[in-house]
XYZ file of N, CA, C and O in Angstrom:
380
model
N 0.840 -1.188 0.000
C 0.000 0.000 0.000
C 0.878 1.243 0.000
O 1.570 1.259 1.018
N 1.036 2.033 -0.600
C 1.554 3.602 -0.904
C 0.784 4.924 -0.100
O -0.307 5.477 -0.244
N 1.680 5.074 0.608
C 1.509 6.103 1.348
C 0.634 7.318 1.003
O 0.256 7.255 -0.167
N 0.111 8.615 1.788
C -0.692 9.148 0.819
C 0.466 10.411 0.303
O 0.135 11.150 -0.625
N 1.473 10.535 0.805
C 2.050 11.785 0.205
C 2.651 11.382 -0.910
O 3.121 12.277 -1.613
N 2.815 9.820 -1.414
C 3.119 9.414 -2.141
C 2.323 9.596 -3.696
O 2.895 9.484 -4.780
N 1.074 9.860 -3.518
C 0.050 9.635 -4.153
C -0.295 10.936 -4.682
O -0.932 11.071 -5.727
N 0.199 12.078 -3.833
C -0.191 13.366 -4.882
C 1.539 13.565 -5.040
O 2.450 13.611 -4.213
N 1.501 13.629 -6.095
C 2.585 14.327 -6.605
C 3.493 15.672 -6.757
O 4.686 15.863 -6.521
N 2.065 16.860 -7.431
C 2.127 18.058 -7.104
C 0.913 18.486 -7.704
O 0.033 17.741 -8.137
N 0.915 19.890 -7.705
C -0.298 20.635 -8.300
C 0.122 20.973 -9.749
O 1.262 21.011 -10.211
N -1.225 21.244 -10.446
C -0.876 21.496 -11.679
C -1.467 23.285 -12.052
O -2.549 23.668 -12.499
N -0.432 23.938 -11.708
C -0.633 25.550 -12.141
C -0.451 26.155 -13.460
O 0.605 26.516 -13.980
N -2.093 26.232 -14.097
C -2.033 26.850 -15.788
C -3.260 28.161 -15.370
O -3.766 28.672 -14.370
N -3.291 28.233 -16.368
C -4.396 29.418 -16.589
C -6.106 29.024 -16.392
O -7.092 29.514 -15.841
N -5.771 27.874 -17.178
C -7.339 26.802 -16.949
C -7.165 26.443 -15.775
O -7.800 27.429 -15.400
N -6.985 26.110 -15.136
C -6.363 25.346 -13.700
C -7.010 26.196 -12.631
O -7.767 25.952 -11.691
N -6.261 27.617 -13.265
C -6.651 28.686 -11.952
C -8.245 29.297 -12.289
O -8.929 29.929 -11.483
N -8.600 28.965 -13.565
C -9.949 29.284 -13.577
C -10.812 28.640 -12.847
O -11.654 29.166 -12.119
N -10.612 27.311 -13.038
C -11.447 25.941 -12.074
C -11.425 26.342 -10.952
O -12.423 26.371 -10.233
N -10.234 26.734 -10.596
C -10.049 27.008 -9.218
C -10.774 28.051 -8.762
O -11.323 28.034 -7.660
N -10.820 28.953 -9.511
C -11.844 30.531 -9.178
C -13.294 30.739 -8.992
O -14.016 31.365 -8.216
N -13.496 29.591 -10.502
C -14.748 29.229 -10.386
C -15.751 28.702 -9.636
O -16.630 29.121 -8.884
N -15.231 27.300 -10.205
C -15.600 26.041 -8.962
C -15.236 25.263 -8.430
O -15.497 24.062 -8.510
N -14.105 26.179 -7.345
C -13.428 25.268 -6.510
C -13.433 24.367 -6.655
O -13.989 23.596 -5.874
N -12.673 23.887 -7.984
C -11.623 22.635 -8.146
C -10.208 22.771 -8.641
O -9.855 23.595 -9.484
N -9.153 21.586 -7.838
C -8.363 21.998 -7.928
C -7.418 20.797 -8.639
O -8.143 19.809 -8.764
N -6.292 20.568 -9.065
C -5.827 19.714 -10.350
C -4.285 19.622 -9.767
O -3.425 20.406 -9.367
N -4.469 17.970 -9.986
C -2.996 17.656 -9.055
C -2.684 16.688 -10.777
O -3.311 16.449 -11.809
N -1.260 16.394 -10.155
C -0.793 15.523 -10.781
C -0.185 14.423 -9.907
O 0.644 14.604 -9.015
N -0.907 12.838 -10.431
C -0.901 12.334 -9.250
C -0.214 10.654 -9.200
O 1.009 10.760 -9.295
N -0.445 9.852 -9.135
C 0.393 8.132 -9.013
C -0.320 8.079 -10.066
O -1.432 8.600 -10.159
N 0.452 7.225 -11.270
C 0.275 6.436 -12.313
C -1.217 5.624 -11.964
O -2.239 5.933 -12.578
N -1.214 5.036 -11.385
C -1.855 3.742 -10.446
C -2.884 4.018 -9.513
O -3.765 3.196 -9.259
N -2.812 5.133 -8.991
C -3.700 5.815 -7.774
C -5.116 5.466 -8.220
O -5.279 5.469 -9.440
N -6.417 5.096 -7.282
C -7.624 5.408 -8.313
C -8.195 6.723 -6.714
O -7.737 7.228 -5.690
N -9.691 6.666 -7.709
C -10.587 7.989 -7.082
C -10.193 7.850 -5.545
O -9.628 8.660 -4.810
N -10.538 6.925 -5.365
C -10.703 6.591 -3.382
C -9.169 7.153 -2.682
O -8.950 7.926 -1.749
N -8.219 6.352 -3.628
C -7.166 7.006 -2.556
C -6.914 8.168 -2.611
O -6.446 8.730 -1.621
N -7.219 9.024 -4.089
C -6.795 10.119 -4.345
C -7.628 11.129 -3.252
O -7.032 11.951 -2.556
N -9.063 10.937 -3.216
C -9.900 11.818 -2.352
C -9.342 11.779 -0.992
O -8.980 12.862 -0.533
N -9.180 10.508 -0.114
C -8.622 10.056 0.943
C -7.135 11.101 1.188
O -7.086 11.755 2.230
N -6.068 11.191 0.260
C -5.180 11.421 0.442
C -5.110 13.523 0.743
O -4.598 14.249 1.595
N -5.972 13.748 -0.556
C -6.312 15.162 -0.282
C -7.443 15.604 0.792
O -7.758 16.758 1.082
N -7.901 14.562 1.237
C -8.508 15.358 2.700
C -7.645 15.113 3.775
O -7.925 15.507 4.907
N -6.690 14.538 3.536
C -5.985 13.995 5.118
C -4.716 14.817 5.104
O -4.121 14.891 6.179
N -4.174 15.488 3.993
C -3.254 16.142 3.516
C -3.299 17.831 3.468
O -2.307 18.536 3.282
N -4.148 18.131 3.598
C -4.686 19.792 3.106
C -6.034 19.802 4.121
O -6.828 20.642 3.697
N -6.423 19.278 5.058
C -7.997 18.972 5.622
C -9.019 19.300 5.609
O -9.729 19.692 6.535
N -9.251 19.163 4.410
C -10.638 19.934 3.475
C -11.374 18.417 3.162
O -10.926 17.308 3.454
N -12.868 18.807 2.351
C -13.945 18.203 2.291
C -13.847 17.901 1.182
O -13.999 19.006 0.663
N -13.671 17.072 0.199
C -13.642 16.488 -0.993
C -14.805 15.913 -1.701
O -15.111 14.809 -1.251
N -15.677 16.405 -2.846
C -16.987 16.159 -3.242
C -16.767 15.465 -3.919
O -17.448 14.452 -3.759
N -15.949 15.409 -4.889
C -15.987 14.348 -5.935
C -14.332 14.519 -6.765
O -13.636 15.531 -6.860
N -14.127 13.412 -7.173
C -12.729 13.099 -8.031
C -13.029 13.100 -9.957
O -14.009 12.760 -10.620
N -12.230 13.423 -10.186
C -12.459 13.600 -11.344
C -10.810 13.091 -11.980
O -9.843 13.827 -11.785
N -10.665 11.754 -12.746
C -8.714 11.703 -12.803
C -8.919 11.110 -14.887
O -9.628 10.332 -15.525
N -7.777 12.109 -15.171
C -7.245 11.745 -16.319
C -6.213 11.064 -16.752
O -5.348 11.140 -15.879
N -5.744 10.263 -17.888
C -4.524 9.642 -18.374
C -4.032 10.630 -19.094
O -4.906 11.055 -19.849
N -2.776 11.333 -19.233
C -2.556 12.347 -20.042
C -1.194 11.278 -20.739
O -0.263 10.763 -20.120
N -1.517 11.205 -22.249
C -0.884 10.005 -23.179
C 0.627 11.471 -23.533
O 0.560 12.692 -23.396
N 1.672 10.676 -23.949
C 2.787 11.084 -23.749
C 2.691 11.593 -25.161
O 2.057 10.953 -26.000
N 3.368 12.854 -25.487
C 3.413 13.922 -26.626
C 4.869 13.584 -27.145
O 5.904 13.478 -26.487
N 4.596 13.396 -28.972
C 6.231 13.436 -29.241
C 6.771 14.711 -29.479
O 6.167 15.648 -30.001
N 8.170 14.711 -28.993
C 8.932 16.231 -29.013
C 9.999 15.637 -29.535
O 10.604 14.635 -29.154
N 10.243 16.585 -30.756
C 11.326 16.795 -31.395
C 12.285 18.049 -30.936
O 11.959 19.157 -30.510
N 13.739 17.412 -31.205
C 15.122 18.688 -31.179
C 15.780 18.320 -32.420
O 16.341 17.244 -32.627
N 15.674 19.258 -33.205
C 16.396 18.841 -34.177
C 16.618 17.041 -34.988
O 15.662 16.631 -35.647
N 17.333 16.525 -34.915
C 17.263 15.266 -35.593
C 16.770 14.000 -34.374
O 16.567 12.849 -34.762
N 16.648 14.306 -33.200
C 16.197 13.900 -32.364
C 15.003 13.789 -32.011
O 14.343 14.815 -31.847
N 14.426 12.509 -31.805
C 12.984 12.280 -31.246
C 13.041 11.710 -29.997
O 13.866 10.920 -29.537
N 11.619 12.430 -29.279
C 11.219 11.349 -28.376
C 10.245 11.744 -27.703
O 9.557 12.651 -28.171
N 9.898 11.133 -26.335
C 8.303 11.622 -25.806
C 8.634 12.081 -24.778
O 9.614 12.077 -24.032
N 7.176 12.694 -24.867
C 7.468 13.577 -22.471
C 6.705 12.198 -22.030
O 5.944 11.368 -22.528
N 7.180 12.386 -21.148
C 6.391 11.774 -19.795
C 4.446 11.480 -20.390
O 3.757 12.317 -20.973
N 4.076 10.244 -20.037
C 3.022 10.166 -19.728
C 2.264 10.384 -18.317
O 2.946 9.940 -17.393
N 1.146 10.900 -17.939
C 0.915 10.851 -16.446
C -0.454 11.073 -16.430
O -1.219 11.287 -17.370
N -0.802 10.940 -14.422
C -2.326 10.855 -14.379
C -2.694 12.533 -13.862
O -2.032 13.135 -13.016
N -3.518 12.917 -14.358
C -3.553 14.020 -13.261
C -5.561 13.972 -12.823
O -6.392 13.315 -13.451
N -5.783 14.686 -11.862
C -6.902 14.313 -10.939
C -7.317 15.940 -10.963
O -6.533 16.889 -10.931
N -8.699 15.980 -11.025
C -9.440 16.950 -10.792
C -10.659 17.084 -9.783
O -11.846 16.781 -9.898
N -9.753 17.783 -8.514
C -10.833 17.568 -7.312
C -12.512 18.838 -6.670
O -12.275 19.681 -5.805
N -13.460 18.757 -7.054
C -13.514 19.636 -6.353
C -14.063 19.114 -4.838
O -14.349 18.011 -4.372
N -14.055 20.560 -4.299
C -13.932 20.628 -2.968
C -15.193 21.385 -1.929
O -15.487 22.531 -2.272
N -15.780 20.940 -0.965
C -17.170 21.747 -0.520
C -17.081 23.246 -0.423
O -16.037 23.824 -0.120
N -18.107 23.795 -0.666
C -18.276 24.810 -0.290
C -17.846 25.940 0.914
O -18.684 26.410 1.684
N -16.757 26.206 0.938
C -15.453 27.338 1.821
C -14.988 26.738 1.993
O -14.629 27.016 3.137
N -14.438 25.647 1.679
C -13.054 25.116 1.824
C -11.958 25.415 0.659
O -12.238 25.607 -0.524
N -10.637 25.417 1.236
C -10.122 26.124 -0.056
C -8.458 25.312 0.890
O -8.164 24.885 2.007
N -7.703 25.541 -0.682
C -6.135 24.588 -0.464
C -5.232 25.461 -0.748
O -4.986 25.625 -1.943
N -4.334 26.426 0.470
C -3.407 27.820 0.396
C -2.254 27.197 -0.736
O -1.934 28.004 -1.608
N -1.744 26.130 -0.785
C -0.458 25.783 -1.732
C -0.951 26.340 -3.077
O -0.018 26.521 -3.858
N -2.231 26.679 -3.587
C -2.506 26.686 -4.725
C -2.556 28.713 -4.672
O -2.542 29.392 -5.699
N -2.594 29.106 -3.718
C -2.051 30.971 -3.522
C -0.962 31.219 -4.170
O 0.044 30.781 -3.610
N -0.745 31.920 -5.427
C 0.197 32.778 -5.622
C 0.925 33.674 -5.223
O 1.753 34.180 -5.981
C-alpha cells in the first residue's frame, strides 16, 4: 500500500487550472500512475484537511517532441481533478 504523500505528486498551475479554481473550486494535481478515485480523495482530505466532493482523474498520453534530428516523448501521467465543498479552499494553490 503507498503512502498518501506518495500519491499526490504536485499541483498542476495553468491558466485553466486557476480558472477551475476561481470558479468552482476545483483543484488539479498531478498524481500516481496507479492511484484510483478513493485514494486520491482520501489522500487530499488527510493532507490539506478539506472536504472532498468528488474526483475527477485523467490519463494524459505522452506527446512526441522533437530537437532537431532527435525524437522522443514527455512523460506520460495521471492528473486528478478535485472539487472541494463549499469554503473550503487549499493555500499551496495561492500565488
Amino acid at each position: 500500500m503507498t503512502k498518501i504523500y506518495d500519491i499526490i505528486l504536485g499541483p498542476i498551475v495553468t491558466e485553466k487550472t486557476m480558472a477551475l479554481k476561481d470558479n468552482y473550486n476545483k483543484y488539479t494535481f498531478k498524481v500516481l500512475k496507479n492511484a484510483n478515485k478513493i485514494e486520491i480523495k482520501n489522500a487530499v482530505e488527510q493532507i490539506f484537511k478539506v472536504k472532498v466532493l468528488s474526483v475527477n482523474t485523467i490519463n494524459v498520453l505522452p506527446k512526441r517532441k522533437r530537437v532537431g534530428q532527435y525524437e522522443g516523448f514527455k512523460p506520460a501521467y495521471k492528473k486528478a481533478i478535485v472539487k472541494l465543498a463549499q469554503g473550503d479552499k487549499i493555500d499551496a494553490f495561492e500565488v
